[in-house]
């Protein structure tokens, strides 16, 4: 199952305490202080891994803790530093501090690496407290505590192109047709209620396509799949909006889906859109002309007509996608 959200708790390691120690050598009856410093606590890092596609492993573990620093020792020996811990996440992961609501980092590409919680500092040994008036100090300091945080992680896919439309618009079939056997990311074994990804190769130029699960009226308010998948269209450079000729009112459906996107995120109104009339093999030329005119009346400039089943218009669609994304 594809997991694109997780809440986890992280804890950096605490610093080790300093040592209160004195030289003990056979011919040095009054040896001075020689307590070493404590080791620093390990930090918590987050790193992007391109071969990860969800947060299932992170969500299952839930709690991540780095090692504590070890105490200092005599003979001015420094305590061992605690081991860092690294949390691996997929590209497009946003991390939010749950206590403040602040976005801490937006991890887009490998090898992005970010320190999310800093380890505590090791304490000072008593050697630091020697002075002309205090030659045998027993003072030392404890290490400081490592940072602790509760985090919300969410994956927003970094696709070049988002396929949108109602559940019956034919997006899954089109994704398979566009990516075919050249798919590098592949059509992941998700259910139909989860986003699929594929890679389209057009004359050697590769473009990532995300099939966003069918949107419905009210999605921006959480109805149906709601917010869970709308977030995956926020990063795309091109929206390919499928309108099926099978719909009772294709024009109305187009306007409703378009409005849902804008209600969810007004910035989506600025994303380039390519409208695709799908399943044209099911209607005659008169019906197709009527729908095309209705969409033109809405001010839509880029329209392509296809039948993925019969491979009609697929070449023209690929060319249009390539042309509209060349400047991205």
PDB file of C-alpha atoms in Angstrom:
ATOM      1  CA  UNK A   1       0.000   0.000   0.000  1.00  0.00           C
ATOM      2  CA  UNK A   2       1.280   3.436  -0.947  1.00  0.00           C
ATOM      3  CA  UNK A   3       1.793   5.606   2.150  1.00  0.00           C
ATOM      4  CA  UNK A   4       2.280   9.336   1.491  1.00  0.00           C
ATOM      5  CA  UNK A   5       1.835  10.682   5.044  1.00  0.00           C
ATOM      6  CA  UNK A   6       3.432   9.805   8.379  1.00  0.00           C
ATOM      7  CA  UNK A   7       3.805  11.226  11.874  1.00  0.00           C
ATOM      8  CA  UNK A   8       7.042  10.302  13.638  1.00  0.00           C
ATOM      9  CA  UNK A   9       8.966  11.192  16.775  1.00  0.00           C
ATOM     10  CA  UNK A  10      12.689  11.838  16.610  1.00  0.00           C
ATOM     11  CA  UNK A  11      15.265  12.307  19.319  1.00  0.00           C
ATOM     12  CA  UNK A  12      18.883  13.302  18.901  1.00  0.00           C
ATOM     13  CA  UNK A  13      21.417  11.826  21.300  1.00  0.00           C
ATOM     14  CA  UNK A  14      22.296  13.544  24.586  1.00  0.00           C
ATOM     15  CA  UNK A  15      25.824  14.741  25.232  1.00  0.00           C
ATOM     16  CA  UNK A  16      27.908  12.606  27.605  1.00  0.00           C
ATOM     17  CA  UNK A  17      28.914  14.097  30.944  1.00  0.00           C
ATOM     18  CA  UNK A  18      32.420  15.384  31.559  1.00  0.00           C
ATOM     19  CA  UNK A  19      34.772  13.447  33.839  1.00  0.00           C
ATOM     20  CA  UNK A  20      36.001  14.508  37.268  1.00  0.00           C
ATOM     21  CA  UNK A  21      39.316  12.700  37.470  1.00  0.00           C
ATOM     22  CA  UNK A  22      42.870  13.233  38.773  1.00  0.00           C
ATOM     23  CA  UNK A  23      46.212  11.901  37.681  1.00  0.00           C
ATOM     24  CA  UNK A  24      47.188   8.787  39.581  1.00  0.00           C
ATOM     25  CA  UNK A  25      50.796   7.950  38.888  1.00  0.00           C
ATOM     26  CA  UNK A  26      53.339   6.234  41.112  1.00  0.00           C
ATOM     27  CA  UNK A  27      55.746   9.145  41.485  1.00  0.00           C
ATOM     28  CA  UNK A  28      53.184  11.958  41.221  1.00  0.00           C
ATOM     29  CA  UNK A  29      51.471  12.054  44.643  1.00  0.00           C
ATOM     30  CA  UNK A  30      49.506  15.221  43.925  1.00  0.00           C
ATOM     31  CA  UNK A  31      48.482  14.842  40.303  1.00  0.00           C
ATOM     32  CA  UNK A  32      46.297  17.546  38.834  1.00  0.00           C
ATOM     33  CA  UNK A  33      42.876  17.189  37.200  1.00  0.00           C
ATOM     34  CA  UNK A  34      42.742  15.138  34.014  1.00  0.00           C
ATOM     35  CA  UNK A  35      39.021  14.589  33.426  1.00  0.00           C
ATOM     36  CA  UNK A  36      38.114  14.506  29.721  1.00  0.00           C
ATOM     37  CA  UNK A  37      35.059  15.936  28.012  1.00  0.00           C
ATOM     38  CA  UNK A  38      31.949  13.933  27.235  1.00  0.00           C
ATOM     39  CA  UNK A  39      31.158  12.915  23.679  1.00  0.00           C
ATOM     40  CA  UNK A  40      28.601  14.776  21.588  1.00  0.00           C
ATOM     41  CA  UNK A  41      25.219  13.151  21.022  1.00  0.00           C
ATOM     42  CA  UNK A  42      24.378  11.847  17.570  1.00  0.00           C
ATOM     43  CA  UNK A  43      22.165  13.953  15.302  1.00  0.00           C
ATOM     44  CA  UNK A  44      19.161  12.926  13.212  1.00  0.00           C
ATOM     45  CA  UNK A  45      19.395  13.420   9.451  1.00  0.00           C
ATOM     46  CA  UNK A  46      16.877  12.999   6.658  1.00  0.00           C
ATOM     47  CA  UNK A  47      18.138  12.009   3.215  1.00  0.00           C
ATOM     48  CA  UNK A  48      16.396  11.575  -0.147  1.00  0.00           C
ATOM     49  CA  UNK A  49      16.554   8.192  -1.886  1.00  0.00           C
ATOM     50  CA  UNK A  50      15.366   8.090  -5.485  1.00  0.00           C
ATOM     51  CA  UNK A  51      14.338   4.435  -5.290  1.00  0.00           C
ATOM     52  CA  UNK A  52      11.830   5.064  -2.497  1.00  0.00           C
ATOM     53  CA  UNK A  53       8.225   5.795  -3.421  1.00  0.00           C
ATOM     54  CA  UNK A  54       6.427   6.130  -0.099  1.00  0.00           C
ATOM     55  CA  UNK A  55       6.723   6.448   3.666  1.00  0.00           C
ATOM     56  CA  UNK A  56       5.608   2.948   4.695  1.00  0.00           C
ATOM     57  CA  UNK A  57       8.886   2.038   6.422  1.00  0.00           C
ATOM     58  CA  UNK A  58       9.114   5.379   8.203  1.00  0.00           C
ATOM     59  CA  UNK A  59       5.526   5.182   9.401  1.00  0.00           C
ATOM     60  CA  UNK A  60       5.975   1.614  10.659  1.00  0.00           C
ATOM     61  CA  UNK A  61       8.994   2.495  12.811  1.00  0.00           C
ATOM     62  CA  UNK A  62       7.551   5.784  14.115  1.00  0.00           C
ATOM     63  CA  UNK A  63      10.319   6.537  16.644  1.00  0.00           C
ATOM     64  CA  UNK A  64      13.904   7.350  15.702  1.00  0.00           C
ATOM     65  CA  UNK A  65      16.662   7.976  18.245  1.00  0.00           C
ATOM     66  CA  UNK A  66      20.340   8.704  17.727  1.00  0.00           C
ATOM     67  CA  UNK A  67      22.981   7.446  20.162  1.00  0.00           C
ATOM     68  CA  UNK A  68      23.997   9.354  23.266  1.00  0.00           C
ATOM     69  CA  UNK A  69      27.559  10.569  23.650  1.00  0.00           C
ATOM     70  CA  UNK A  70      29.679   8.590  26.107  1.00  0.00           C
ATOM     71  CA  UNK A  71      31.061  10.132  29.335  1.00  0.00           C
ATOM     72  CA  UNK A  72      34.571  11.537  29.411  1.00  0.00           C
ATOM     73  CA  UNK A  73      37.406   9.548  31.016  1.00  0.00           C
ATOM     74  CA  UNK A  74      40.551  10.164  32.986  1.00  0.00           C
ATOM     75  CA  UNK A  75      43.845  11.008  31.303  1.00  0.00           C
ATOM     76  CA  UNK A  76      41.936  13.728  29.414  1.00  0.00           C
ATOM     77  CA  UNK A  77      40.251  11.132  27.237  1.00  0.00           C
ATOM     78  CA  UNK A  78      37.281  12.442  25.296  1.00  0.00           C
ATOM     79  CA  UNK A  79      34.107  10.357  25.419  1.00  0.00           C
ATOM     80  CA  UNK A  80      33.034   8.723  22.169  1.00  0.00           C
ATOM     81  CA  UNK A  81      30.536  10.695  20.103  1.00  0.00           C
ATOM     82  CA  UNK A  82      27.106   9.149  19.609  1.00  0.00           C
ATOM     83  CA  UNK A  83      26.236   7.618  16.243  1.00  0.00           C
ATOM     84  CA  UNK A  84      24.066   9.733  13.940  1.00  0.00           C
ATOM     85  CA  UNK A  85      20.872   8.229  12.559  1.00  0.00           C
ATOM     86  CA  UNK A  86      19.671   8.708   8.977  1.00  0.00           C
ATOM     87  CA  UNK A  87      16.019   8.541   7.914  1.00  0.00           C
ATOM     88  CA  UNK A  88      15.532   7.788   4.212  1.00  0.00           C
ATOM     89  CA  UNK A  89      12.574   9.372   2.414  1.00  0.00           C
ATOM     90  CA  UNK A  90      11.387   9.597  -1.214  1.00  0.00           C
ATOM     91  CA  UNK A  91      11.869  12.680  -3.392  1.00  0.00           C
ATOM     92  CA  UNK A  92       9.224  15.324  -2.794  1.00  0.00           C
ATOM     93  CA  UNK A  93       8.995  14.819   0.971  1.00  0.00           C
ATOM     94  CA  UNK A  94       7.999  17.865   3.010  1.00  0.00           C
ATOM     95  CA  UNK A  95       8.715  17.837   6.744  1.00  0.00           C
ATOM     96  CA  UNK A  96       6.659  19.925   9.172  1.00  0.00           C
ATOM     97  CA  UNK A  97       7.242  20.463  12.895  1.00  0.00           C
ATOM     98  CA  UNK A  98       3.947  19.428  14.464  1.00  0.00           C
ATOM     99  CA  UNK A  99       4.361  21.578  17.558  1.00  0.00           C
ATOM    100  CA  UNK A 100       4.782  24.824  15.603  1.00  0.00           C
ATOM    101  CA  UNK A 101       3.309  24.038  12.199  1.00  0.00           C
ATOM    102  CA  UNK A 102       6.507  25.330  10.578  1.00  0.00           C
ATOM    103  CA  UNK A 103       7.769  23.702   7.392  1.00  0.00           C
ATOM    104  CA  UNK A 104      11.320  22.612   8.168  1.00  0.00           C
ATOM    105  CA  UNK A 105      12.460  21.358   4.788  1.00  0.00           C
ATOM    106  CA  UNK A 106      11.262  20.400   1.314  1.00  0.00           C
ATOM    107  CA  UNK A 107      13.449  17.540   0.108  1.00  0.00           C
ATOM    108  CA  UNK A 108      13.283  17.332  -3.658  1.00  0.00           C
ATOM    109  CA  UNK A 109      16.329  15.559  -5.018  1.00  0.00           C
ATOM    110  CA  UNK A 110      18.926  12.969  -4.138  1.00  0.00           C
ATOM    111  CA  UNK A 111      21.373  13.516  -2.480  1.00  0.00           C
ATOM    112  CA  UNK A 112      19.494  16.143  -0.467  1.00  0.00           C
ATOM    113  CA  UNK A 113      20.465  15.699   3.201  1.00  0.00           C
ATOM    114  CA  UNK A 114      19.152  17.740   6.092  1.00  0.00           C
ATOM    115  CA  UNK A 115      19.930  17.755   9.814  1.00  0.00           C
ATOM    116  CA  UNK A 116      16.492  17.619  11.404  1.00  0.00           C
ATOM    117  CA  UNK A 117      17.557  17.318  15.061  1.00  0.00           C
ATOM    118  CA  UNK A 118      20.916  18.312  16.539  1.00  0.00           C
ATOM    119  CA  UNK A 119      22.696  16.140  19.066  1.00  0.00           C
ATOM    120  CA  UNK A 120      23.545  17.477  22.516  1.00  0.00           C
ATOM    121  CA  UNK A 121      26.985  18.853  23.307  1.00  0.00           C
ATOM    122  CA  UNK A 122      29.308  16.798  25.496  1.00  0.00           C
ATOM    123  CA  UNK A 123      29.980  18.131  28.999  1.00  0.00           C
ATOM    124  CA  UNK A 124      33.313  19.554  30.170  1.00  0.00           C
ATOM    125  CA  UNK A 125      35.759  17.557  32.246  1.00  0.00           C
ATOM    126  CA  UNK A 126      37.273  18.993  35.428  1.00  0.00           C
ATOM    127  CA  UNK A 127      40.513  19.817  33.643  1.00  0.00           C
ATOM    128  CA  UNK A 128      38.742  22.938  32.325  1.00  0.00           C
ATOM    129  CA  UNK A 129      38.128  24.273  35.821  1.00  0.00           C
ATOM    130  CA  UNK A 130      41.706  24.311  37.115  1.00  0.00           C
ATOM    131  CA  UNK A 131      43.045  27.739  38.072  1.00  0.00           C
ATOM    132  CA  UNK A 132      45.794  29.328  40.129  1.00  0.00           C
ATOM    133  CA  UNK A 133      43.473  29.346  43.130  1.00  0.00           C
ATOM    134  CA  UNK A 134      41.839  25.975  42.515  1.00  0.00           C
ATOM    135  CA  UNK A 135      44.347  23.347  41.520  1.00  0.00           C
ATOM    136  CA  UNK A 136      42.143  20.355  42.300  1.00  0.00           C
ATOM    137  CA  UNK A 137      38.699  21.196  40.945  1.00  0.00           C
ATOM    138  CA  UNK A 138      36.039  18.561  41.116  1.00  0.00           C
ATOM    139  CA  UNK A 139      33.604  20.462  38.923  1.00  0.00           C
ATOM    140  CA  UNK A 140      32.419  19.024  35.631  1.00  0.00           C
ATOM    141  CA  UNK A 141      29.375  19.696  33.491  1.00  0.00           C
ATOM    142  CA  UNK A 142      26.745  17.281  32.243  1.00  0.00           C
ATOM    143  CA  UNK A 143      26.115  17.064  28.538  1.00  0.00           C
ATOM    144  CA  UNK A 144      23.240  18.985  27.011  1.00  0.00           C
ATOM    145  CA  UNK A 145      20.142  17.212  25.798  1.00  0.00           C
ATOM    146  CA  UNK A 146      19.602  16.390  22.148  1.00  0.00           C
ATOM    147  CA  UNK A 147      16.688  17.943  20.294  1.00  0.00           C
ATOM    148  CA  UNK A 148      13.359  16.113  20.338  1.00  0.00           C
ATOM    149  CA  UNK A 149      10.617  16.717  17.794  1.00  0.00           C
ATOM    150  CA  UNK A 150       7.338  15.345  16.550  1.00  0.00           C
ATOM    151  CA  UNK A 151       7.198  15.593  12.792  1.00  0.00           C
ATOM    152  CA  UNK A 152       4.591  15.345  10.062  1.00  0.00           C
ATOM    153  CA  UNK A 153       5.950  14.022   6.761  1.00  0.00           C
ATOM    154  CA  UNK A 154       4.059  14.238   3.487  1.00  0.00           C
ATOM    155  CA  UNK A 155       5.109  13.210  -0.017  1.00  0.00           C
ATOM    156  CA  UNK A 156       4.112  15.421  -2.921  1.00  0.00           C
ATOM    157  CA  UNK A 157       5.134  13.727  -6.142  1.00  0.00           C
ATOM    158  CA  UNK A 158       7.665  15.517  -8.309  1.00  0.00           C
ATOM    159  CA  UNK A 159       6.054  14.662 -11.632  1.00  0.00           C
ATOM    160  CA  UNK A 160       6.417  16.834 -14.721  1.00  0.00           C
ATOM    161  CA  UNK A 161       2.855  16.126 -15.795  1.00  0.00           C
ATOM    162  CA  UNK A 162      -0.349  15.396 -13.898  1.00  0.00           C
ATOM    163  CA  UNK A 163      -3.189  13.413 -15.473  1.00  0.00           C
ATOM    164  CA  UNK A 164      -6.515  14.583 -14.062  1.00  0.00           C
ATOM    165  CA  UNK A 165     -10.166  13.911 -14.769  1.00  0.00           C
ATOM    166  CA  UNK A 166     -13.173  12.002 -13.491  1.00  0.00           C
ATOM    167  CA  UNK A 167     -12.752   8.322 -12.553  1.00  0.00           C
ATOM    168  CA  UNK A 168     -14.125   7.100 -15.894  1.00  0.00           C
ATOM    169  CA  UNK A 169     -12.066   9.421 -18.101  1.00  0.00           C
ATOM    170  CA  UNK A 170      -9.547   6.716 -19.086  1.00  0.00           C
ATOM    171  CA  UNK A 171      -6.443   8.043 -17.328  1.00  0.00           C
ATOM    172  CA  UNK A 172      -4.985   4.651 -16.402  1.00  0.00           C
ATOM    173  CA  UNK A 173      -5.295   3.391 -19.968  1.00  0.00           C
ATOM    174  CA  UNK A 174      -3.725   6.567 -21.297  1.00  0.00           C
ATOM    175  CA  UNK A 175      -0.820   6.379 -18.836  1.00  0.00           C
ATOM    176  CA  UNK A 176      -0.077   2.828 -19.976  1.00  0.00           C
ATOM    177  CA  UNK A 177      -0.292   3.929 -23.604  1.00  0.00           C
ATOM    178  CA  UNK A 178       2.016   6.918 -23.137  1.00  0.00           C
ATOM    179  CA  UNK A 179       4.653   5.165 -21.043  1.00  0.00           C
ATOM    180  CA  UNK A 180       4.399   1.690 -22.599  1.00  0.00           C
ATOM    181  CA  UNK A 181       7.416  -0.560 -22.036  1.00  0.00           C
ATOM    182  CA  UNK A 182       9.735   2.419 -21.761  1.00  0.00           C
ATOM    183  CA  UNK A 183       8.543   3.168 -18.252  1.00  0.00           C
ATOM    184  CA  UNK A 184      11.470   3.520 -15.856  1.00  0.00           C
ATOM    185  CA  UNK A 185       9.480   4.298 -12.733  1.00  0.00           C
ATOM    186  CA  UNK A 186       6.797   1.905 -13.873  1.00  0.00           C
ATOM    187  CA  UNK A 187       3.170   1.634 -12.942  1.00  0.00           C
ATOM    188  CA  UNK A 188       3.547   0.774  -9.300  1.00  0.00           C
ATOM    189  CA  UNK A 189       1.412  -1.999  -7.840  1.00  0.00           C
ATOM    190  CA  UNK A 190      -0.927   0.476  -6.172  1.00  0.00           C
ATOM    191  CA  UNK A 191      -4.657   0.075  -6.089  1.00  0.00           C
ATOM    192  CA  UNK A 192      -6.800   2.246  -8.355  1.00  0.00           C
ATOM    193  CA  UNK A 193      -7.258   4.555  -5.373  1.00  0.00           C
ATOM    194  CA  UNK A 194      -3.620   5.573  -5.344  1.00  0.00           C
ATOM    195  CA  UNK A 195      -1.474   7.639  -7.726  1.00  0.00           C
ATOM    196  CA  UNK A 196       0.426   5.851 -10.469  1.00  0.00           C
ATOM    197  CA  UNK A 197       3.646   7.091 -12.053  1.00  0.00           C
ATOM    198  CA  UNK A 198       5.211   6.440 -15.412  1.00  0.00           C
ATOM    199  CA  UNK A 199       7.890   7.852 -17.695  1.00  0.00           C
ATOM    200  CA  UNK A 200       7.142   8.935 -21.242  1.00  0.00           C
ATOM    201  CA  UNK A 201      10.046   8.907 -23.668  1.00  0.00           C
ATOM    202  CA  UNK A 202       9.624  11.353 -26.536  1.00  0.00           C
ATOM    203  CA  UNK A 203      12.573  11.309 -28.939  1.00  0.00           C
ATOM    204  CA  UNK A 204      14.981  10.644 -26.068  1.00  0.00           C
ATOM    205  CA  UNK A 205      13.442  13.208 -23.729  1.00  0.00           C
ATOM    206  CA  UNK A 206      11.987  11.632 -20.602  1.00  0.00           C
ATOM    207  CA  UNK A 207       9.022  13.118 -18.746  1.00  0.00           C
ATOM    208  CA  UNK A 208       7.461  11.822 -15.540  1.00  0.00           C
ATOM    209  CA  UNK A 209       3.678  11.490 -15.558  1.00  0.00           C
ATOM    210  CA  UNK A 210       1.469  11.051 -12.484  1.00  0.00           C
ATOM    211  CA  UNK A 211      -2.020   9.613 -12.868  1.00  0.00           C
ATOM    212  CA  UNK A 212      -3.965  11.334 -10.094  1.00  0.00           C
ATOM    213  CA  UNK A 213      -6.900   9.210  -8.845  1.00  0.00           C
ATOM    214  CA  UNK A 214     -10.279  10.319 -10.130  1.00  0.00           C
ATOM    215  CA  UNK A 215     -11.426  13.643  -8.806  1.00  0.00           C
ATOM    216  CA  UNK A 216     -15.051  14.402  -8.014  1.00  0.00           C
ATOM    217  CA  UNK A 217     -17.076  17.465  -7.109  1.00  0.00           C
ATOM    218  CA  UNK A 218     -16.280  18.434  -3.522  1.00  0.00           C
ATOM    219  CA  UNK A 219     -12.754  16.993  -3.568  1.00  0.00           C
ATOM    220  CA  UNK A 220     -11.256  20.293  -2.392  1.00  0.00           C
ATOM    221  CA  UNK A 221     -13.395  19.971   0.745  1.00  0.00           C
ATOM    222  CA  UNK A 222     -12.239  16.417   1.363  1.00  0.00           C
ATOM    223  CA  UNK A 223     -15.104  14.599  -0.362  1.00  0.00           C
ATOM    224  CA  UNK A 224     -14.211  11.267  -1.956  1.00  0.00           C
ATOM    225  CA  UNK A 225     -10.427  11.014  -2.201  1.00  0.00           C
ATOM    226  CA  UNK A 226     -10.298  14.704  -1.337  1.00  0.00           C
ATOM    227  CA  UNK A 227      -7.104  16.306  -0.117  1.00  0.00           C
ATOM    228  CA  UNK A 228      -5.273  12.983   0.020  1.00  0.00           C
ATOM    229  CA  UNK A 229      -4.366  13.121  -3.661  1.00  0.00           C
ATOM    230  CA  UNK A 230      -4.970  16.710  -4.732  1.00  0.00           C
ATOM    231  CA  UNK A 231      -1.623  17.590  -3.156  1.00  0.00           C
ATOM    232  CA  UNK A 232       0.130  15.513  -5.808  1.00  0.00           C
ATOM    233  CA  UNK A 233      -0.805  17.999  -8.552  1.00  0.00           C
ATOM    234  CA  UNK A 234       0.705  21.000  -6.752  1.00  0.00           C
ATOM    235  CA  UNK A 235       4.202  20.478  -8.181  1.00  0.00           C
ATOM    236  CA  UNK A 236       3.463  19.533 -11.792  1.00  0.00           C
ATOM    237  CA  UNK A 237       4.388  21.778 -14.687  1.00  0.00           C
ATOM    238  CA  UNK A 238       1.572  20.630 -16.969  1.00  0.00           C
ATOM    239  CA  UNK A 239      -1.957  19.400 -16.263  1.00  0.00           C
ATOM    240  CA  UNK A 240      -3.378  16.990 -18.836  1.00  0.00           C
ATOM    241  CA  UNK A 241      -7.123  17.156 -18.229  1.00  0.00           C
ATOM    242  CA  UNK A 242      -9.070  14.230 -19.679  1.00  0.00           C
ATOM    243  CA  UNK A 243     -12.693  14.800 -20.631  1.00  0.00           C
ATOM    244  CA  UNK A 244     -14.573  11.679 -21.695  1.00  0.00           C
ATOM    245  CA  UNK A 245     -17.168  11.843 -24.456  1.00  0.00           C
ATOM    246  CA  UNK A 246     -19.094   9.221 -22.446  1.00  0.00           C
ATOM    247  CA  UNK A 247     -19.987  11.784 -19.779  1.00  0.00           C
ATOM    248  CA  UNK A 248     -23.555  13.070 -19.798  1.00  0.00           C
ATOM    249  CA  UNK A 249     -22.323  16.650 -19.520  1.00  0.00           C
ATOM    250  CA  UNK A 250     -18.575  16.771 -20.361  1.00  0.00           C
ATOM    251  CA  UNK A 251     -18.470  20.570 -20.350  1.00  0.00           C
ATOM    252  CA  UNK A 252     -19.971  20.797 -16.849  1.00  0.00           C
ATOM    253  CA  UNK A 253     -17.660  18.059 -15.562  1.00  0.00           C
ATOM    254  CA  UNK A 254     -14.650  19.917 -16.929  1.00  0.00           C
ATOM    255  CA  UNK A 255     -15.681  23.128 -15.183  1.00  0.00           C
ATOM    256  CA  UNK A 256     -16.316  21.347 -11.882  1.00  0.00           C
ATOM    257  CA  UNK A 257     -12.941  19.583 -11.816  1.00  0.00           C
ATOM    258  CA  UNK A 258     -11.205  22.792 -12.820  1.00  0.00           C
ATOM    259  CA  UNK A 259     -12.925  24.656  -9.985  1.00  0.00           C
ATOM    260  CA  UNK A 260     -11.998  21.945  -7.469  1.00  0.00           C
ATOM    261  CA  UNK A 261      -8.321  22.393  -8.330  1.00  0.00           C
ATOM    262  CA  UNK A 262      -8.493  26.163  -7.899  1.00  0.00           C
ATOM    263  CA  UNK A 263     -10.462  25.888  -4.645  1.00  0.00           C
ATOM    264  CA  UNK A 264      -7.788  23.554  -3.288  1.00  0.00           C
ATOM    265  CA  UNK A 265      -4.877  25.722  -4.410  1.00  0.00           C
ATOM    266  CA  UNK A 266      -5.422  28.991  -6.335  1.00  0.00           C
ATOM    267  CA  UNK A 267      -1.892  28.692  -7.750  1.00  0.00           C
ATOM    268  CA  UNK A 268      -3.071  25.747  -9.854  1.00  0.00           C
ATOM    269  CA  UNK A 269      -4.958  28.224 -12.027  1.00  0.00           C
ATOM    270  CA  UNK A 270      -1.569  29.336 -13.375  1.00  0.00           C
ATOM    271  CA  UNK A 271      -0.392  25.831 -14.332  1.00  0.00           C
ATOM    272  CA  UNK A 272      -0.419  25.158 -18.073  1.00  0.00           C
ATOM    273  CA  UNK A 273      -3.325  22.899 -19.041  1.00  0.00           C
ATOM    274  CA  UNK A 274      -3.809  20.598 -22.017  1.00  0.00           C
ATOM    275  CA  UNK A 275      -7.369  19.334 -22.462  1.00  0.00           C
ATOM    276  CA  UNK A 276      -7.727  15.866 -23.950  1.00  0.00           C
ATOM    277  CA  UNK A 277     -11.066  14.627 -25.257  1.00  0.00           C
ATOM    278  CA  UNK A 278     -10.913  10.875 -24.706  1.00  0.00           C
ATOM    279  CA  UNK A 279     -12.742   7.830 -26.111  1.00  0.00           C
ATOM    280  CA  UNK A 280     -13.553   9.548 -29.402  1.00  0.00           C
ATOM    281  CA  UNK A 281     -14.131   6.122 -30.957  1.00  0.00           C
ATOM    282  CA  UNK A 282     -17.478   6.038 -29.108  1.00  0.00           C
ATOM    283  CA  UNK A 283     -19.083   9.070 -30.815  1.00  0.00           C
ATOM    284  CA  UNK A 284     -19.680  10.373 -34.321  1.00  0.00           C
ATOM    285  CA  UNK A 285     -18.054  13.470 -35.794  1.00  0.00           C
ATOM    286  CA  UNK A 286     -21.089  15.674 -35.076  1.00  0.00           C
ATOM    287  CA  UNK A 287     -21.036  14.900 -31.333  1.00  0.00           C
ATOM    288  CA  UNK A 288     -17.290  15.422 -31.229  1.00  0.00           C
ATOM    289  CA  UNK A 289     -17.576  18.777 -32.984  1.00  0.00           C
ATOM    290  CA  UNK A 290     -20.241  19.900 -30.477  1.00  0.00           C
ATOM    291  CA  UNK A 291     -18.055  19.040 -27.470  1.00  0.00           C
ATOM    292  CA  UNK A 292     -15.022  20.658 -29.052  1.00  0.00           C
ATOM    293  CA  UNK A 293     -17.002  23.868 -29.619  1.00  0.00           C
ATOM    294  CA  UNK A 294     -18.289  23.869 -26.027  1.00  0.00           C
ATOM    295  CA  UNK A 295     -14.759  23.611 -24.678  1.00  0.00           C
ATOM    296  CA  UNK A 296     -13.491  26.291 -27.059  1.00  0.00           C
ATOM    297  CA  UNK A 297     -16.234  28.598 -25.770  1.00  0.00           C
ATOM    298  CA  UNK A 298     -14.705  28.222 -22.289  1.00  0.00           C
ATOM    299  CA  UNK A 299     -11.520  29.788 -23.614  1.00  0.00           C
ATOM    300  CA  UNK A 300      -9.535  26.559 -23.835  1.00  0.00           C
ATOM    301  CA  UNK A 301      -6.752  26.860 -26.364  1.00  0.00           C
ATOM    302  CA  UNK A 302      -4.979  23.492 -26.298  1.00  0.00           C
ATOM    303  CA  UNK A 303      -7.259  20.539 -27.123  1.00  0.00           C
ATOM    304  CA  UNK A 304      -6.252  17.107 -28.386  1.00  0.00           C
ATOM    305  CA  UNK A 305      -8.683  14.322 -29.295  1.00  0.00           C
ATOM    306  CA  UNK A 306      -7.716  10.698 -28.693  1.00  0.00           C
ATOM    307  CA  UNK A 307      -8.784   7.104 -28.431  1.00  0.00           C
ATOM    308  CA  UNK A 308      -6.219   5.204 -26.377  1.00  0.00           C
ATOM    309  CA  UNK A 309      -7.989   1.967 -27.275  1.00  0.00           C
ATOM    310  CA  UNK A 310      -7.557   2.508 -31.034  1.00  0.00           C
ATOM    311  CA  UNK A 311      -4.311   4.530 -30.732  1.00  0.00           C
ATOM    312  CA  UNK A 312      -5.961   7.537 -32.359  1.00  0.00           C
ATOM    313  CA  UNK A 313      -4.302  10.895 -31.703  1.00  0.00           C
ATOM    314  CA  UNK A 314      -1.618   9.461 -29.401  1.00  0.00           C
ATOM    315  CA  UNK A 315       1.244  10.758 -31.523  1.00  0.00           C
ATOM    316  CA  UNK A 316      -0.301  14.229 -31.611  1.00  0.00           C
ATOM    317  CA  UNK A 317      -0.793  14.110 -27.826  1.00  0.00           C
ATOM    318  CA  UNK A 318       2.839  13.174 -27.192  1.00  0.00           C
ATOM    319  CA  UNK A 319       3.972  15.990 -29.465  1.00  0.00           C
ATOM    320  CA  UNK A 320       1.723  18.478 -27.649  1.00  0.00           C
ATOM    321  CA  UNK A 321       2.974  17.343 -24.224  1.00  0.00           C
ATOM    322  CA  UNK A 322       6.573  17.671 -25.346  1.00  0.00           C
ATOM    323  CA  UNK A 323       5.981  21.135 -26.792  1.00  0.00           C
ATOM    324  CA  UNK A 324       4.207  22.437 -23.685  1.00  0.00           C
ATOM    325  CA  UNK A 325       6.829  21.100 -21.273  1.00  0.00           C
ATOM    326  CA  UNK A 326       9.990  22.049 -23.172  1.00  0.00           C
ATOM    327  CA  UNK A 327      10.348  25.284 -21.223  1.00  0.00           C
ATOM    328  CA  UNK A 328       9.726  23.694 -17.798  1.00  0.00           C
TER     329      UNK A 328
END
